[in-house]
Amino acid sequence: MTRAICRSSTDESEAQEMTQEVKLSSVTQSTVNLVKNIVGAGMLSLPHGVAAVSASPQAVAPSLILTFLAAVFSAYGFVLIAQACEATGESTYTKVWAKSVSESTKLLPAVACLAKAAIGCIAFSMILGDCISLMLAPLNLPAVIASRDAVILLMTTVVLYPLCSMKSFAPLAKFSLLGVLSNFYICAFVVLRCLDHSYRKGGSLVAAAPAAPQFAAPTGAWHTVMSPGLSVLLSILATAFLAHYNAPLFLEQLAPDPKTGKKDKRFVVVSVLGFCTAGLIFSLVMVGGFLTFGSSCMGLILNNYAAIDSLALLARAAIVLSLVTAYPLVFLSLRKQVLEILGSKGADFANQRPRAMTISLLAGVTAVAFKLRNLGVVAALAGASLGTFLVYVAPALMVMGAQRRGLVAQPEGPTGQLARAVQIFLVPLGLGLGVIGCIQCLK
């Protein structure tokens, strides 16, 4: 659902920049880092998105097409942000907006990025509570320590607060490989359980599953395509592919072409490879989870697997370890966004009372995580309200604004006019998906 919702959406570079000089990355290194930045907890809600479309296996084909289109448009939005950065000479999402669109409305992307970071932390807390409570279920421990809310509270006070209070998060960067391996294991696990039929009728684990798999008879391709649930899937995809707040950082760290000294073509290659690779991983988890449980897919697909499933236990342990090490980095993003909006007064408070600042933010995140139960709804609502703006609308507006202000040349020729048409199309597309997605999620 953040790397979301969210996903492990903030990579180790944010921690390293606190103590080290930025090192330029090759195309391969940048692509790997981008995949790590995109692929995360957000993919765990995708089967729920397909289930919102239809309970029929026929929903798989249109869902795969939507995933491909979402990857393409997300990559294009990522490239547009880089173009806006180069046109304005700025290196943050908010500053690029202020210089290319409007200084008076710069709070709009700032608030969107703040809300995205907050929802990322909330989603992480929800996943930790769900997964650890299921891991503890076979032990028959008292609810006071093994219930979902108790786990969230204990993890926040005993584990997350000390980690988020560290003066430097650089030591956590070494655990980035752990997150990558955990995501690949979860992907392989979901596909394996789909293929071995353990949760099908007569399967060895179906009786122990929280909800029996349910599928509907085929209803026709047109009925599937016209399902209002498509907006839910698109919203979750917007959250899953959301890494655009880091586009300026990736551009800054990408090594230029040694022949031309420019980065634009290299950045396009990184964006296409990164988002397409992430789309492939998302497709495997999405299809594998849905074809295993059908309309019974929960907002967090790992909740569908039996507590006695040993491979599911390892999958939950993997995501817990990954999220625990990634949480402080996502929290750092939240803290930065809060301080950017509060200005000098907020910075003074954070410097004078850093622990109070950390406790206040964690308390707010934890309180919301207590109340919210369905990660799929959170991911879909976040994607509809924030993801569509940050991925589709804002990048197009920033590039067109830079062109209008003369910061970059107007598009010329057939290719330039096509690019202009796509940019114009992205604005109503993002706004429309956002409105429809929010309405559908709140029903």
GROMACS .gro file of C-alpha atoms in nm:
model
  443
    1MET     CA    1   0.000   0.000   0.000
    2THR     CA    2   0.425   0.290  -0.023
    3ARG     CA    3   0.607   0.128  -0.148
    4ALA     CA    4   0.157   0.231  -0.160
    5ILE     CA    5  -0.048   0.183   0.007
    6CYS     CA    6   0.080   0.143   0.052
    7ARG     CA    7   0.448   0.004  -0.025
    8SER     CA    8   0.815   0.021   0.138
    9SER     CA    9   0.798   0.344  -0.041
   10THR     CA   10   1.116   0.522   0.086
   11ASP     CA   11   1.448   0.365  -0.005
   12GLU     CA   12   1.777   0.381   0.176
   13SER     CA   13   1.894   0.689  -0.014
   14GLU     CA   14   1.690   0.916   0.213
   15ALA     CA   15   1.877   0.784   0.513
   16GLN     CA   16   2.216   0.793   0.348
   17GLU     CA   17   2.178   1.155   0.242
   18MET     CA   18   2.182   1.258   0.606
   19THR     CA   19   2.542   1.149   0.654
   20GLN     CA   20   2.697   1.090   0.314
   21GLU     CA   21   2.754   1.280  -0.006
   22VAL     CA   22   2.529   1.178  -0.292
   23LYS     CA   23   2.696   0.927  -0.524
   24LEU     CA   24   2.586   0.915  -0.885
   25SER     CA   25   2.427   0.589  -0.999
   26SER     CA   26   2.442   0.404  -1.327
   27VAL     CA   27   2.130   0.315  -1.523
   28THR     CA   28   2.135  -0.037  -1.378
   29GLN     CA   29   2.179   0.084  -1.020
   30SER     CA   30   1.907   0.346  -1.058
   31THR     CA   31   1.670   0.090  -1.209
   32VAL     CA   32   1.725  -0.152  -0.921
   33ASN     CA   33   1.675   0.128  -0.668
   34LEU     CA   34   1.356   0.239  -0.843
   35VAL     CA   35   1.215  -0.115  -0.837
   36LYS     CA   36   1.296  -0.133  -0.464
   37ASN     CA   37   1.124   0.202  -0.415
   38ILE     CA   38   0.808   0.095  -0.599
   39VAL     CA   39   0.763  -0.268  -0.499
   40GLY     CA   40   0.648  -0.309  -0.142
   41ALA     CA   41   0.346  -0.353   0.078
   42GLY     CA   42   0.120  -0.185  -0.179
   43MET     CA   43   0.115  -0.500  -0.392
   44LEU     CA   44  -0.054  -0.694  -0.110
   45SER     CA   45  -0.386  -0.517  -0.177
   46LEU     CA   46  -0.398  -0.581  -0.551
   47PRO     CA   47  -0.588  -0.915  -0.534
   48HIS     CA   48  -0.857  -0.732  -0.335
   49GLY     CA   49  -0.876  -0.481  -0.620
   50VAL     CA   50  -0.943  -0.756  -0.875
   51ALA     CA   51  -1.208  -0.904  -0.645
   52ALA     CA   52  -1.379  -0.564  -0.644
   53VAL     CA   53  -1.410  -0.591  -1.023
   54SER     CA   54  -1.560  -0.939  -1.038
   55ALA     CA   55  -1.554  -1.279  -0.871
   56SER     CA   56  -1.512  -1.442  -1.211
   57PRO     CA   57  -1.170  -1.554  -1.336
   58GLN     CA   58  -1.253  -1.348  -1.645
   59ALA     CA   59  -1.153  -1.042  -1.441
   60VAL     CA   60  -0.787  -1.143  -1.471
   61ALA     CA   61  -0.739  -1.035  -1.834
   62PRO     CA   62  -0.874  -0.677  -1.800
   63SER     CA   63  -0.692  -0.643  -1.468
   64LEU     CA   64  -0.361  -0.731  -1.635
   65ILE     CA   65  -0.429  -0.478  -1.911
   66LEU     CA   66  -0.504  -0.209  -1.651
   67THR     CA   67  -0.183  -0.296  -1.466
   68PHE     CA   68   0.017  -0.255  -1.787
   69LEU     CA   69  -0.149   0.080  -1.865
   70ALA     CA   70  -0.096   0.199  -1.507
   71ALA     CA   71   0.273   0.109  -1.534
   72VAL     CA   72   0.307   0.300  -1.863
   73PHE     CA   73   0.127   0.614  -1.743
   74SER     CA   74   0.310   0.603  -1.409
   75ALA     CA   75   0.645   0.583  -1.587
   76TYR     CA   76   0.545   0.874  -1.809
   77GLY     CA   77   0.443   1.082  -1.507
   78PHE     CA   78   0.779   0.999  -1.348
   79VAL     CA   79   0.958   1.127  -1.659
   80LEU     CA   80   0.745   1.443  -1.667
   81ILE     CA   81   0.852   1.530  -1.312
   82ALA     CA   82   1.217   1.497  -1.415
   83GLN     CA   83   1.153   1.725  -1.713
   84ALA     CA   84   0.990   1.981  -1.483
   85CYS     CA   85   1.288   1.961  -1.245
   86GLU     CA   86   1.533   2.031  -1.526
   87ALA     CA   87   1.318   2.316  -1.659
   88THR     CA   88   1.284   2.490  -1.322
   89GLY     CA   89   1.620   2.400  -1.170
   90GLU     CA   90   1.447   2.284  -0.852
   91SER     CA   91   1.490   1.950  -0.676
   92THR     CA   92   1.175   1.897  -0.467
   93TYR     CA   93   0.817   1.827  -0.571
   94THR     CA   94   0.677   2.132  -0.392
   95LYS     CA   95   0.939   2.377  -0.522
   96VAL     CA   96   0.897   2.254  -0.879
   97TRP     CA   97   0.521   2.309  -0.850
   98ALA     CA   98   0.570   2.658  -0.705
   99LYS     CA   99   0.798   2.765  -0.990
  100SER     CA  100   0.611   2.600  -1.277
  101VAL     CA  101   0.244   2.619  -1.174
  102SER     CA  102   0.176   2.863  -0.891
  103GLU     CA  103   0.353   2.986  -0.580
  104SER     CA  104   0.017   3.051  -0.411
  105THR     CA  105  -0.094   2.687  -0.445
  106LYS     CA  106   0.231   2.516  -0.347
  107LEU     CA  107   0.061   2.381  -0.035
  108LEU     CA  108  -0.145   2.151  -0.258
  109PRO     CA  109   0.139   1.912  -0.349
  110ALA     CA  110   0.293   1.964  -0.004
  111VAL     CA  111  -0.026   1.846   0.169
  112ALA     CA  112  -0.062   1.560  -0.080
  113CYS     CA  113   0.292   1.441  -0.008
  114LEU     CA  114   0.231   1.480   0.366
  115ALA     CA  115  -0.089   1.276   0.350
  116LYS     CA  116   0.084   1.013   0.138
  117ALA     CA  117   0.364   0.977   0.395
  118ALA     CA  118   0.113   0.961   0.681
  119ILE     CA  119  -0.094   0.694   0.507
  120GLY     CA  120   0.224   0.501   0.437
  121CYS     CA  121   0.304   0.489   0.810
  122ILE     CA  122  -0.057   0.400   0.893
  123ALA     CA  123  -0.057   0.117   0.639
  124PHE     CA  124   0.270  -0.019   0.778
  125SER     CA  125   0.125  -0.021   1.131
  126MET     CA  126  -0.189  -0.197   1.008
  127ILE     CA  127   0.014  -0.467   0.831
  128LEU     CA  128   0.236  -0.521   1.135
  129GLY     CA  129  -0.070  -0.560   1.357
  130ASP     CA  130  -0.244  -0.802   1.120
  131CYS     CA  131   0.059  -1.018   1.040
  132ILE     CA  132   0.205  -1.047   1.389
  133SER     CA  133  -0.134  -1.122   1.549
  134LEU     CA  134  -0.183  -1.405   1.296
  135MET     CA  135   0.168  -1.533   1.367
  136LEU     CA  136   0.084  -1.543   1.738
  137ALA     CA  137  -0.259  -1.705   1.689
  138PRO     CA  138  -0.139  -2.070   1.710
  139LEU     CA  139   0.022  -1.996   2.049
  140ASN     CA  140  -0.316  -1.918   2.213
  141LEU     CA  141  -0.171  -1.623   2.403
  142PRO     CA  142  -0.395  -1.382   2.600
  143ALA     CA  143  -0.565  -1.118   2.388
  144VAL     CA  144  -0.405  -0.845   2.598
  145ILE     CA  145  -0.073  -0.915   2.423
  146ALA     CA  146  -0.172  -1.106   2.108
  147SER     CA  147  -0.467  -0.908   1.970
  148ARG     CA  148  -0.420  -0.682   1.670
  149ASP     CA  149  -0.448  -0.357   1.866
  150ALA     CA  150  -0.219  -0.484   2.141
  151VAL     CA  151   0.042  -0.582   1.884
  152ILE     CA  152   0.027  -0.240   1.717
  153LEU     CA  153   0.066  -0.065   2.053
  154LEU     CA  154   0.353  -0.288   2.167
  155MET     CA  155   0.536  -0.263   1.836
  156THR     CA  156   0.500   0.115   1.834
  157THR     CA  157   0.628   0.168   2.188
  158VAL     CA  158   0.894  -0.105   2.207
  159VAL     CA  159   1.029  -0.121   1.851
  160LEU     CA  160   0.918   0.166   1.628
  161TYR     CA  161   0.964   0.454   1.871
  162PRO     CA  162   1.331   0.370   1.946
  163LEU     CA  163   1.402   0.323   1.575
  164CYS     CA  164   1.230   0.648   1.477
  165SER     CA  165   1.422   0.832   1.751
  166MET     CA  166   1.761   0.741   1.605
  167LYS     CA  167   1.973   1.046   1.521
  168SER     CA  168   2.079   0.885   1.194
  169PHE     CA  169   1.895   0.623   0.990
  170ALA     CA  170   2.202   0.541   0.781
  171PRO     CA  171   2.262   0.207   0.963
  172LEU     CA  172   1.922   0.087   0.841
  173ALA     CA  173   2.027   0.122   0.477
  174LYS     CA  174   2.214  -0.210   0.496
  175PHE     CA  175   1.878  -0.386   0.546
  176SER     CA  176   1.745  -0.278   0.206
  177LEU     CA  177   1.839  -0.617   0.061
  178LEU     CA  178   1.616  -0.776   0.324
  179GLY     CA  179   1.319  -0.585   0.187
  180VAL     CA  180   1.395  -0.693  -0.168
  181LEU     CA  181   1.429  -1.060  -0.072
  182SER     CA  182   1.109  -1.051   0.134
  183ASN     CA  183   0.911  -0.909  -0.158
  184PHE     CA  184   1.043  -1.174  -0.397
  185TYR     CA  185   0.964  -1.448  -0.145
  186ILE     CA  186   0.608  -1.321  -0.096
  187CYS     CA  187   0.560  -1.310  -0.473
  188ALA     CA  188   0.689  -1.668  -0.511
  189PHE     CA  189   0.476  -1.786  -0.217
  190VAL     CA  190   0.153  -1.640  -0.357
  191VAL     CA  191   0.218  -1.798  -0.698
  192LEU     CA  192   0.308  -2.134  -0.539
  193ARG     CA  193  -0.012  -2.150  -0.333
  194CYS     CA  194  -0.211  -2.068  -0.643
  195LEU     CA  195  -0.050  -2.351  -0.838
  196ASP     CA  196  -0.048  -2.622  -0.567
  197HIS     CA  197  -0.425  -2.584  -0.500
  198SER     CA  198  -0.378  -2.605  -0.122
  199TYR     CA  199  -0.671  -2.365  -0.077
  200ARG     CA  200  -0.900  -2.514  -0.340
  201LYS     CA  201  -1.189  -2.746  -0.255
  202GLY     CA  202  -1.040  -3.056  -0.096
  203GLY     CA  203  -0.704  -2.886  -0.047
  204SER     CA  204  -0.496  -2.948   0.263
  205LEU     CA  205  -0.530  -2.591   0.397
  206VAL     CA  206  -0.872  -2.475   0.281
  207ALA     CA  207  -1.045  -2.575   0.606
  208ALA     CA  208  -0.804  -2.366   0.812
  209ALA     CA  209  -0.834  -2.054   0.594
  210PRO     CA  210  -1.020  -1.756   0.747
  211ALA     CA  211  -1.252  -1.744   0.444
  212ALA     CA  212  -1.325  -2.007   0.182
  213PRO     CA  213  -1.239  -1.918  -0.179
  214GLN     CA  214  -1.540  -1.799  -0.379
  215PHE     CA  215  -1.567  -1.766  -0.755
  216ALA     CA  216  -1.855  -1.665  -0.980
  217ALA     CA  217  -1.950  -1.803  -1.318
  218PRO     CA  218  -1.827  -1.608  -1.622
  219THR     CA  219  -2.051  -1.309  -1.692
  220GLY     CA  220  -1.902  -1.187  -2.018
  221ALA     CA  221  -1.608  -0.962  -2.092
  222TRP     CA  222  -1.823  -0.649  -2.140
  223HIS     CA  223  -1.986  -0.689  -1.799
  224THR     CA  224  -1.644  -0.726  -1.639
  225VAL     CA  225  -1.498  -0.422  -1.815
  226MET     CA  226  -1.796  -0.203  -1.720
  227SER     CA  227  -1.780  -0.298  -1.352
  228PRO     CA  228  -1.763   0.007  -1.121
  229GLY     CA  229  -1.509  -0.190  -0.919
  230LEU     CA  230  -1.251  -0.109  -1.187
  231SER     CA  231  -1.206   0.231  -1.024
  232VAL     CA  232  -1.109   0.057  -0.699
  233LEU     CA  233  -0.844  -0.149  -0.876
  234LEU     CA  234  -0.712   0.160  -1.057
  235SER     CA  235  -0.692   0.347  -0.727
  236ILE     CA  236  -0.496   0.065  -0.564
  237LEU     CA  237  -0.264   0.055  -0.866
  238ALA     CA  238  -0.206   0.430  -0.830
  239THR     CA  239  -0.097   0.369  -0.472
  240ALA     CA  240   0.117   0.068  -0.563
  241PHE     CA  241   0.305   0.254  -0.838
  242LEU     CA  242   0.343   0.575  -0.637
  243ALA     CA  243   0.711   0.667  -0.617
  244HIS     CA  244   0.685   1.005  -0.786
  245TYR     CA  245   0.771   1.214  -0.481
  246ASN     CA  246   1.122   1.066  -0.518
  247ALA     CA  247   1.159   1.145  -0.890
  248PRO     CA  248   1.372   1.457  -0.823
  249LEU     CA  249   1.604   1.249  -0.603
  250PHE     CA  250   1.646   0.980  -0.869
  251LEU     CA  251   1.722   1.246  -1.130
  252GLU     CA  252   1.979   1.408  -0.902
  253GLN     CA  253   2.155   1.077  -0.832
  254LEU     CA  254   2.156   0.948  -1.191
  255ALA     CA  255   2.493   0.975  -1.367
  256PRO     CA  256   2.476   1.169  -1.695
  257ASP     CA  257   2.562   1.022  -2.033
  258PRO     CA  258   2.943   1.051  -2.062
  259LYS     CA  259   2.912   1.152  -2.429
  260THR     CA  260   2.643   1.420  -2.408
  261GLY     CA  261   2.654   1.512  -2.039
  262LYS     CA  262   2.274   1.489  -2.025
  263LYS     CA  263   2.045   1.269  -1.818
  264ASP     CA  264   1.710   1.287  -2.000
  265LYS     CA  265   1.739   0.976  -2.219
  266ARG     CA  266   1.896   0.772  -1.939
  267PHE     CA  267   1.616   0.874  -1.704
  268VAL     CA  268   1.356   0.753  -1.955
  269VAL     CA  269   1.528   0.413  -1.970
  270VAL     CA  270   1.538   0.390  -1.590
  271SER     CA  271   1.170   0.484  -1.564
  272VAL     CA  272   1.051   0.236  -1.827
  273LEU     CA  273   1.256  -0.055  -1.692
  274GLY     CA  274   1.172   0.022  -1.329
  275PHE     CA  275   0.796   0.056  -1.368
  276CYS     CA  276   0.764  -0.236  -1.611
  277THR     CA  277   0.959  -0.466  -1.376
  278ALA     CA  278   0.741  -0.355  -1.086
  279GLY     CA  279   0.433  -0.413  -1.301
  280LEU     CA  280   0.543  -0.771  -1.369
  281ILE     CA  281   0.585  -0.842  -0.997
  282PHE     CA  282   0.251  -0.678  -0.921
  283SER     CA  283   0.082  -0.890  -1.188
  284LEU     CA  284   0.211  -1.215  -1.037
  285VAL     CA  285   0.090  -1.128  -0.687
  286MET     CA  286  -0.240  -0.987  -0.813
  287VAL     CA  287  -0.329  -1.284  -1.032
  288GLY     CA  288  -0.191  -1.547  -0.793
  289GLY     CA  289  -0.383  -1.412  -0.496
  290PHE     CA  290  -0.709  -1.363  -0.685
  291LEU     CA  291  -0.706  -1.706  -0.852
  292THR     CA  292  -0.649  -1.861  -0.509
  293PHE     CA  293  -0.930  -1.689  -0.315
  294GLY     CA  294  -1.154  -1.511  -0.567
  295SER     CA  295  -1.401  -1.267  -0.415
  296SER     CA  296  -1.281  -1.364  -0.065
  297CYS     CA  297  -0.955  -1.172  -0.115
  298MET     CA  298  -0.900  -0.945   0.183
  299GLY     CA  299  -0.744  -0.600   0.178
  300LEU     CA  300  -0.417  -0.760   0.291
  301ILE     CA  301  -0.386  -1.084   0.095
  302LEU     CA  302  -0.161  -1.245   0.357
  303ASN     CA  303  -0.461  -1.241   0.594
  304ASN     CA  304  -0.632  -1.497   0.367
  305TYR     CA  305  -0.379  -1.770   0.435
  306ALA     CA  306  -0.421  -2.009   0.726
  307ALA     CA  307  -0.236  -1.942   1.049
  308ILE     CA  308  -0.103  -2.300   1.035
  309ASP     CA  309   0.041  -2.252   0.686
  310SER     CA  310   0.416  -2.265   0.749
  311LEU     CA  311   0.504  -2.091   0.423
  312ALA     CA  312   0.253  -1.816   0.503
  313LEU     CA  313   0.417  -1.780   0.844
  314LEU     CA  314   0.749  -1.717   0.670
  315ALA     CA  315   0.583  -1.467   0.435
  316ARG     CA  316   0.438  -1.275   0.730
  317ALA     CA  317   0.773  -1.283   0.909
  318ALA     CA  318   0.942  -1.155   0.594
  319ILE     CA  319   0.707  -0.860   0.553
  320VAL     CA  320   0.731  -0.778   0.926
  321LEU     CA  321   1.111  -0.765   0.915
  322SER     CA  322   1.100  -0.560   0.597
  323LEU     CA  323   0.849  -0.309   0.734
  324VAL     CA  324   1.022  -0.272   1.071
  325THR     CA  325   1.346  -0.168   0.901
  326ALA     CA  326   1.168   0.048   0.643
  327TYR     CA  327   0.929   0.218   0.886
  328PRO     CA  328   1.178   0.476   1.021
  329LEU     CA  329   1.262   0.583   0.665
  330VAL     CA  330   0.895   0.636   0.581
  331PHE     CA  331   0.855   0.815   0.914
  332LEU     CA  332   1.146   1.041   0.817
  333SER     CA  333   0.953   1.140   0.504
  334LEU     CA  334   0.646   1.217   0.718
  335ARG     CA  335   0.852   1.426   0.957
  336LYS     CA  336   1.010   1.621   0.670
  337GLN     CA  337   0.671   1.697   0.515
  338VAL     CA  338   0.528   1.814   0.848
  339LEU     CA  339   0.825   2.045   0.909
  340GLU     CA  340   0.805   2.182   0.556
  341ILE     CA  341   0.443   2.285   0.610
  342LEU     CA  342   0.492   2.416   0.965
  343GLY     CA  343   0.793   2.623   0.865
  344SER     CA  344   1.037   2.779   1.112
  345LYS     CA  345   0.812   2.731   1.417
  346GLY     CA  346   0.783   2.360   1.351
  347ALA     CA  347   1.157   2.331   1.294
  348ASP     CA  348   1.228   2.509   1.624
  349PHE     CA  349   0.993   2.275   1.811
  350ALA     CA  350   1.149   1.968   1.648
  351ASN     CA  351   1.500   2.085   1.737
  352GLN     CA  352   1.414   2.175   2.096
  353ARG     CA  353   1.188   1.875   2.167
  354PRO     CA  354   1.266   1.602   1.913
  355ARG     CA  355   1.119   1.323   2.126
  356ALA     CA  356   0.792   1.511   2.170
  357MET     CA  357   0.773   1.555   1.794
  358THR     CA  358   0.832   1.185   1.735
  359ILE     CA  359   0.581   1.079   2.001
  360SER     CA  360   0.314   1.313   1.865
  361LEU     CA  361   0.345   1.183   1.510
  362LEU     CA  362   0.359   0.817   1.616
  363ALA     CA  363   0.058   0.864   1.845
  364GLY     CA  364  -0.148   1.007   1.560
  365VAL     CA  365  -0.047   0.730   1.322
  366THR     CA  366  -0.116   0.458   1.580
  367ALA     CA  367  -0.458   0.599   1.673
  368VAL     CA  368  -0.569   0.590   1.309
  369ALA     CA  369  -0.426   0.239   1.260
  370PHE     CA  370  -0.639   0.121   1.555
  371LYS     CA  371  -0.956   0.239   1.380
  372LEU     CA  372  -0.886   0.125   1.025
  373ARG     CA  373  -0.918  -0.247   0.951
  374ASN     CA  374  -0.932  -0.294   0.573
  375LEU     CA  375  -0.598  -0.221   0.409
  376GLY     CA  376  -0.754  -0.253   0.065
  377VAL     CA  377  -0.995   0.033   0.132
  378VAL     CA  378  -0.710   0.246   0.271
  379ALA     CA  379  -0.495   0.175  -0.034
  380ALA     CA  380  -0.779   0.246  -0.276
  381LEU     CA  381  -0.884   0.568  -0.104
  382ALA     CA  382  -0.523   0.688  -0.085
  383GLY     CA  383  -0.473   0.612  -0.451
  384ALA     CA  384  -0.795   0.785  -0.554
  385SER     CA  385  -0.742   1.099  -0.346
  386LEU     CA  386  -0.361   1.133  -0.355
  387GLY     CA  387  -0.206   0.888  -0.598
  388THR     CA  388  -0.398   1.005  -0.903
  389PHE     CA  389  -0.295   1.365  -0.831
  390LEU     CA  390   0.074   1.294  -0.766
  391VAL     CA  391   0.109   1.039  -1.050
  392TYR     CA  392  -0.107   1.182  -1.330
  393VAL     CA  393  -0.236   1.535  -1.267
  394ALA     CA  394   0.053   1.722  -1.104
  395PRO     CA  395   0.333   1.602  -1.339
  396ALA     CA  396   0.135   1.706  -1.646
  397LEU     CA  397   0.043   2.044  -1.496
  398MET     CA  398   0.404   2.114  -1.397
  399VAL     CA  399   0.545   2.043  -1.744
  400MET     CA  400   0.271   2.240  -1.920
  401GLY     CA  401   0.317   2.522  -1.669
  402ALA     CA  402   0.691   2.530  -1.736
  403GLN     CA  403   0.620   2.550  -2.109
  404ARG     CA  404   0.368   2.830  -2.060
  405ARG     CA  405   0.615   3.032  -1.851
  406GLY     CA  406   0.890   2.991  -2.106
  407LEU     CA  407   1.107   2.777  -1.880
  408VAL     CA  408   1.123   2.511  -2.150
  409ALA     CA  409   1.055   2.516  -2.523
  410GLN     CA  410   0.705   2.448  -2.653
  411PRO     CA  411   0.662   2.102  -2.810
  412GLU     CA  412   0.712   2.095  -3.186
  413GLY     CA  413   0.658   1.838  -3.459
  414PRO     CA  414   0.431   1.531  -3.450
  415THR     CA  415   0.611   1.378  -3.151
  416GLY     CA  416   0.591   1.699  -2.951
  417GLN     CA  417   0.224   1.748  -3.031
  418LEU     CA  418   0.150   1.389  -2.931
  419ALA     CA  419   0.330   1.442  -2.600
  420ARG     CA  420   0.128   1.760  -2.545
  421ALA     CA  421  -0.196   1.573  -2.615
  422VAL     CA  422  -0.106   1.299  -2.366
  423GLN     CA  423  -0.020   1.558  -2.101
  424ILE     CA  424  -0.355   1.729  -2.150
  425PHE     CA  425  -0.529   1.390  -2.135
  426LEU     CA  426  -0.361   1.298  -1.805
  427VAL     CA  427  -0.524   1.587  -1.617
  428PRO     CA  428  -0.893   1.492  -1.667
  429LEU     CA  429  -0.797   1.124  -1.649
  430GLY     CA  430  -0.644   1.167  -1.305
  431LEU     CA  431  -0.923   1.391  -1.179
  432GLY     CA  432  -1.192   1.157  -1.311
  433LEU     CA  433  -1.031   0.847  -1.163
  434GLY     CA  434  -0.988   1.029  -0.834
  435VAL     CA  435  -1.352   1.135  -0.804
  436ILE     CA  436  -1.497   0.803  -0.917
  437GLY     CA  437  -1.252   0.608  -0.702
  438CYS     CA  438  -1.332   0.808  -0.389
  439ILE     CA  439  -1.706   0.765  -0.442
  440GLN     CA  440  -1.670   0.392  -0.500
  441CYS     CA  441  -1.441   0.343  -0.199
  442LEU     CA  442  -1.674   0.530   0.037
  443LYS     CA  443  -1.985   0.334  -0.063
   0.00000   0.00000   0.00000
